[in-house]
Short mmCIF file of C-alpha atoms in Angstrom, two decimals:
data_model
loop_
_atom_site.label_atom_id
_atom_site.label_comp_id
_atom_site.label_asym_id
_atom_site.label_seq_id
_atom_site.Cartn_x
_atom_site.Cartn_y
_atom_site.Cartn_z
CA UNK A 13 -39.50 1.12 -16.48
CA UNK A 14 -36.83 -0.86 -15.04
CA UNK A 15 -34.22 0.85 -16.81
CA UNK A 16 -35.50 4.24 -15.23
CA UNK A 17 -35.36 2.28 -11.85
CA UNK A 18 -32.07 1.35 -11.79
CA UNK A 19 -30.76 4.52 -12.46
CA UNK A 20 -32.39 6.03 -10.25
CA UNK A 21 -31.00 3.89 -7.13
CA UNK A 22 -27.83 4.44 -8.49
CA UNK A 23 -27.97 7.85 -9.02
CA UNK A 24 -27.22 9.29 -5.68
CA UNK A 25 -24.20 7.13 -5.09
CA UNK A 26 -23.20 8.20 -8.95
CA UNK A 27 -23.66 11.94 -7.72
CA UNK A 28 -21.62 11.74 -4.47
CA UNK A 29 -18.56 10.11 -5.87
CA UNK A 30 -18.29 12.52 -9.26
CA UNK A 31 -19.25 15.59 -6.41
CA UNK A 32 -16.82 14.39 -3.86
CA UNK A 33 -13.73 12.34 -5.53
CA UNK A 34 -14.00 12.76 -9.47
CA UNK A 35 -14.18 16.78 -9.11
CA UNK A 36 -12.05 17.82 -6.36
CA UNK A 37 -9.35 15.64 -7.77
CA UNK A 38 -10.08 16.80 -11.69
CA UNK A 39 -9.89 20.78 -10.26
CA UNK A 40 -6.72 19.71 -8.25
CA UNK A 41 -4.84 18.44 -11.17
CA UNK A 42 -6.82 21.51 -13.78
CA UNK A 43 -4.71 24.12 -11.48
CA UNK A 44 -1.27 22.72 -12.50
CA UNK A 45 -2.07 23.65 -16.23
CA UNK A 46 -3.16 27.00 -15.43
CA UNK A 47 0.56 28.74 -15.00
CA UNK A 48 1.50 31.60 -17.12
CA UNK A 49 4.76 30.15 -17.58
CA UNK A 50 3.57 27.26 -19.60
CA UNK A 51 0.67 24.45 -19.73
CA UNK A 52 3.76 22.01 -18.34
CA UNK A 53 5.58 24.50 -16.35
CA UNK A 54 4.59 22.96 -12.90
CA UNK A 55 6.19 19.27 -14.24
CA UNK A 56 8.89 20.47 -15.65
CA UNK A 57 9.97 22.49 -12.42
CA UNK A 58 9.11 19.22 -10.49
CA UNK A 59 11.25 16.66 -12.76
CA UNK A 60 14.30 19.10 -13.26
CA UNK A 61 14.84 19.09 -9.46
CA UNK A 62 17.23 16.19 -8.16
CA UNK A 63 15.77 16.72 -4.94
CA UNK A 64 12.20 16.21 -6.10
CA UNK A 65 13.17 13.72 -8.23
CA UNK A 66 14.66 11.58 -5.26
CA UNK A 67 12.02 11.93 -3.01
CA UNK A 68 9.81 10.29 -5.86
CA UNK A 69 12.11 7.54 -6.48
CA UNK A 70 12.28 6.42 -2.67
CA UNK A 71 8.57 6.78 -2.66
CA UNK A 72 8.03 4.23 -5.64
CA UNK A 73 10.68 2.05 -4.06
CA UNK A 74 9.49 2.14 -0.44
CA UNK A 75 5.82 1.67 -1.76
CA UNK A 76 6.80 -1.18 -4.00
CA UNK A 77 9.03 -3.36 -1.11
CA UNK A 78 6.35 -3.07 1.23
CA UNK A 79 4.09 -4.34 -1.28
CA UNK A 80 6.05 -7.34 -2.25
CA UNK A 81 6.84 -8.07 1.45
CA UNK A 82 3.18 -7.54 2.51
CA UNK A 83 1.98 -9.78 -0.45
CA UNK A 84 4.19 -12.54 0.81
CA UNK A 85 3.64 -12.25 4.73
CA UNK A 86 0.08 -11.59 4.00
CA UNK A 87 -0.49 -14.61 1.64
CA UNK A 88 1.70 -17.09 3.51
CA UNK A 89 -0.41 -16.30 7.06
CA UNK A 90 -3.84 -16.30 4.94
CA UNK A 91 -3.22 -19.60 3.33
CA UNK A 92 -2.20 -21.00 6.94
CA UNK A 93 -5.46 -19.31 8.55
CA UNK A 94 -7.16 -20.82 5.54
CA UNK A 95 -6.37 -24.28 6.59
CA UNK A 96 -7.19 -24.22 10.14
CA UNK A 97 -10.22 -25.41 11.44
CA UNK A 98 -13.30 -22.87 12.53
CA UNK A 99 -12.60 -21.89 16.27
CA UNK A 100 -9.02 -21.73 15.48
CA UNK A 101 -9.12 -19.80 12.28
CA UNK A 102 -11.54 -17.15 14.30
CA UNK A 103 -9.13 -16.60 16.93
CA UNK A 104 -6.41 -15.90 14.30
CA UNK A 105 -8.29 -13.41 12.00
CA UNK A 106 -9.12 -11.46 15.37
CA UNK A 107 -5.42 -11.47 15.90
CA UNK A 108 -4.51 -10.54 12.56
CA UNK A 109 -7.53 -7.14 12.82
CA UNK A 110 -6.39 -6.39 16.38
CA UNK A 111 -3.84 -3.94 15.11
CA UNK A 112 -6.32 -2.16 13.28
CA UNK A 113 -8.26 -1.41 16.05
CA UNK A 114 -5.53 1.30 17.07
CA UNK A 115 -4.88 4.43 15.16
CA UNK A 116 -2.31 5.00 12.55
CA UNK A 117 -0.36 7.46 14.55
CA UNK A 118 -0.05 4.92 17.78
CA UNK A 119 1.45 2.11 15.86
CA UNK A 120 3.74 4.40 14.09
CA UNK A 121 4.67 5.64 17.65
CA UNK A 122 4.59 2.00 18.61
CA UNK A 123 7.82 1.74 16.94
CA UNK A 124 9.57 4.88 17.49
CA UNK A 125 9.59 2.70 20.76
CA UNK A 126 10.91 -0.60 19.57
CA UNK A 127 13.52 1.24 17.50
CA UNK A 128 14.83 3.81 19.25
CA UNK A 129 18.33 4.36 20.49
CA UNK A 130 17.30 3.16 24.00
CA UNK A 131 14.45 1.36 22.75
CA UNK A 132 13.13 -2.14 22.97
CA UNK A 133 15.27 -3.83 20.49
CA UNK A 134 18.75 -1.57 21.03
CA UNK A 135 18.13 -2.38 24.76
CA UNK A 136 17.68 -6.64 23.81
CA UNK A 137 20.42 -6.61 21.94
CA UNK A 138 22.82 -5.11 24.05
CA UNK A 139 21.53 -7.12 27.00
CA UNK A 140 22.26 -10.33 25.07
CA UNK A 141 26.12 -9.15 24.27
CA UNK A 142 25.04 -8.97 20.39
CA UNK A 143 25.59 -5.29 20.21
CA UNK A 144 28.01 -3.27 22.05
CA UNK A 145 26.48 0.05 21.47
CA UNK A 146 23.04 1.15 19.88
CA UNK A 147 22.39 1.20 16.49
CA UNK A 148 20.78 4.29 14.70
CA UNK A 149 17.47 2.32 13.30
CA UNK A 150 15.28 5.30 13.12
CA UNK A 151 15.04 8.06 10.20
CA UNK A 152 16.04 5.13 7.65
CA UNK A 153 14.40 3.65 4.52
CA UNK A 154 14.47 0.26 6.58
CA UNK A 155 12.64 1.54 9.75
CA UNK A 156 9.39 3.10 7.27
CA UNK A 157 9.26 -0.20 5.62
CA UNK A 158 9.02 -2.18 8.42
CA UNK A 159 6.28 0.32 10.07
CA UNK A 160 4.52 0.48 6.82
CA UNK A 161 4.67 -3.65 6.61
CA UNK A 162 3.53 -3.87 9.95
CA UNK A 163 0.49 -1.31 9.21
CA UNK A 164 -0.72 -3.12 5.91
CA UNK A 165 -0.35 -6.78 6.24
CA UNK A 166 -3.13 -7.12 8.37
CA UNK A 167 -5.29 -5.57 5.61
CA UNK A 168 -3.82 -8.11 2.75
CA UNK A 169 -4.34 -10.77 5.10
CA UNK A 170 -8.13 -10.24 5.30
CA UNK A 171 -8.23 -9.68 1.84
CA UNK A 172 -7.00 -13.07 1.07
CA UNK A 173 -8.30 -15.03 3.64
CA UNK A 174 -11.87 -15.20 1.84
CA UNK A 175 -9.99 -15.72 -1.37
CA UNK A 176 -8.36 -18.73 -0.17
CA UNK A 177 -10.90 -20.10 1.73
CA UNK A 178 -13.33 -19.93 -1.63
CA UNK A 179 -10.67 -22.25 -3.29
CA UNK A 180 -12.86 -25.59 -3.80
CA UNK A 181 -10.54 -28.49 -1.46
CA UNK A 182 -11.38 -30.73 -4.64
CA UNK A 183 -9.24 -29.13 -6.83
CA UNK A 184 -5.97 -29.29 -4.94
CA UNK A 185 -7.00 -32.97 -4.22
CA UNK A 186 -7.73 -33.43 -8.03
CA UNK A 187 -4.10 -31.82 -8.84
CA UNK A 188 -2.14 -34.10 -6.17
CA UNK A 189 -3.89 -37.42 -7.68
CA UNK A 190 -2.94 -36.33 -11.13
CA UNK A 191 0.52 -36.44 -9.95
CA UNK A 192 1.29 -32.84 -9.56
CA UNK A 193 4.05 -31.93 -6.95
CA UNK A 194 2.77 -29.24 -4.48
CA UNK A 195 4.68 -26.45 -5.91
CA UNK A 196 3.09 -27.15 -8.92
CA UNK A 197 -0.10 -27.42 -7.38
CA UNK A 198 0.44 -24.17 -5.88
CA UNK A 199 1.89 -22.32 -9.36
CA UNK A 200 -0.91 -23.71 -11.73
CA UNK A 201 -4.37 -24.25 -9.24
CA UNK A 202 -3.77 -21.99 -6.10
CA UNK A 203 -1.80 -19.16 -7.09
CA UNK A 204 -4.32 -18.35 -10.38
CA UNK A 205 -7.55 -19.00 -8.42
CA UNK A 206 -6.08 -16.84 -5.57
CA UNK A 207 -4.91 -13.72 -8.23
CA UNK A 208 -8.20 -11.51 -7.57
CA UNK A 209 -7.66 -11.34 -3.71
CA UNK A 210 -3.70 -11.09 -4.51
CA UNK A 211 -4.20 -8.15 -6.95
CA UNK A 212 -6.78 -6.24 -4.74
CA UNK A 213 -4.55 -6.40 -1.53
CA UNK A 214 -1.82 -5.10 -3.79
CA UNK A 215 -3.70 -1.99 -4.68
CA UNK A 216 -4.39 -1.29 -1.42
CA UNK A 217 -0.96 -2.06 0.55
CA UNK A 218 0.48 0.30 -2.39
CA UNK A 219 -2.07 2.96 -2.54
CA UNK A 220 -1.77 3.20 1.19
CA UNK A 221 1.99 3.15 1.65
CA UNK A 222 2.55 5.51 -1.50
CA UNK A 223 0.27 8.49 -0.44
CA UNK A 224 1.05 7.84 3.30
CA UNK A 225 1.85 10.90 5.39
CA UNK A 226 1.88 9.92 9.23
CA UNK A 227 4.26 6.88 9.61
CA UNK A 228 7.23 8.60 7.16
CA UNK A 229 6.80 11.76 9.12
CA UNK A 230 7.58 10.08 12.32
CA UNK A 231 10.39 7.28 11.40
CA UNK A 232 11.49 8.67 8.27
CA UNK A 233 11.60 12.88 8.85
CA UNK A 234 13.51 14.75 6.79
CA UNK A 235 16.14 12.62 5.75
CA UNK A 236 13.70 10.12 4.35
CA UNK A 237 10.55 12.33 2.93
CA UNK A 238 7.83 11.03 0.75
CA UNK A 239 5.65 12.05 -1.61
CA UNK A 240 2.85 12.24 1.66
CA UNK A 241 5.41 14.84 3.38
CA UNK A 242 6.63 16.16 0.62
CA UNK A 243 2.75 17.09 -0.50
CA UNK A 244 1.91 18.57 3.09
CA UNK A 245 5.18 20.56 3.24
CA UNK A 246 4.24 22.44 -0.15
CA UNK A 247 0.68 22.92 1.25
CA UNK A 248 0.92 23.56 4.25
CA UNK A 249 4.64 25.02 5.17
CA UNK A 250 5.68 27.27 1.91
CA UNK A 251 1.98 27.53 1.07
CA UNK A 252 2.70 26.45 -2.78
CA UNK A 253 -0.54 25.10 -3.69
CA UNK A 254 0.64 25.00 -7.36
CA UNK A 255 3.55 22.51 -6.45
CA UNK A 256 1.28 20.82 -4.11
CA UNK A 257 -1.19 20.16 -6.87
CA UNK A 258 1.70 19.06 -8.95
CA UNK A 259 2.39 16.17 -6.70
CA UNK A 260 -0.88 15.24 -5.73
CA UNK A 261 -1.41 14.94 -10.05
CA UNK A 262 1.87 13.00 -10.02
CA UNK A 263 0.92 10.62 -7.49
CA UNK A 264 -2.57 9.82 -8.89
CA UNK A 265 -1.27 9.45 -12.15
CA UNK A 266 1.27 6.95 -10.68
CA UNK A 267 -1.02 5.32 -8.66
CA UNK A 268 -3.30 4.82 -11.64
CA UNK A 269 -0.67 3.50 -13.74
CA UNK A 270 0.63 0.69 -11.00
CA UNK A 271 -3.03 -0.53 -10.71
CA UNK A 272 -3.11 -0.90 -14.47
CA UNK A 273 0.01 -2.39 -14.66
CA UNK A 274 -1.23 -4.75 -11.63
CA UNK A 275 -4.40 -5.71 -13.83
CA UNK A 276 -2.57 -6.62 -16.74
CA UNK A 277 -0.53 -8.98 -14.45
CA UNK A 278 -3.76 -10.43 -13.08
CA UNK A 279 -4.98 -11.13 -16.71
CA UNK A 280 -1.55 -13.25 -17.60
CA UNK A 281 -1.70 -15.17 -14.79
CA UNK A 282 -5.86 -15.85 -14.50
CA UNK A 283 -7.88 -14.53 -17.61
CA UNK A 284 -10.98 -14.39 -15.46
CA UNK A 285 -9.80 -12.82 -12.60
CA UNK A 286 -10.41 -8.78 -13.73
#
């Protein structure tokens, strides 16, 4: 009876996940294997194109750099917040969450104003005499990465604050009393215990940046095209649905691969993490 009740409670959610997530993805991937030219013809076409390979490599590079920077900045910020007293901690968490109250497009447009040739940053650098003429900062990998980090660092902070707060202070004090230096305490106590939060945050940031569309489109344009914008172009501009499905399948496989690699790293750092 209990077994039946358990299945009865989970069945609606299971059906919804299968119908709304798994089945559409499966249909999309299956469409790439139905080409008359050959089962793997769409993938051969994709990887035989230097332009498409460059888009894929650029997307991976930007997503990995964004994840690394977000991990570093987010961890340091979350650690500082976790050490604060109650009221100050609440204020800092609200400050970290505040950017999430605005949409992705709005926050990306803000960077257009900041990084443009007549934008805030160029105006400040010229007025202080550091530059004599404005820099071209838009439509570069750097502008996309900066905007991506700004978008995803709040998620990383929120993920890590709770994890770091849950680390018993007694363990850190015990490590110090046994003669461990702060660096060794961090590497052998704090970092392994924070690994679950780091992995969750890294997965969120990587998947979000790897599949992002609005930010690369606004700040990267055609020069710095990424897989999300390339997918939109193939589906909505050229109406190449097989090509778009191929791009989507490659993105799904690569995302799952990176998640599995991160899980393996987590097991090495902390066998109890996953």
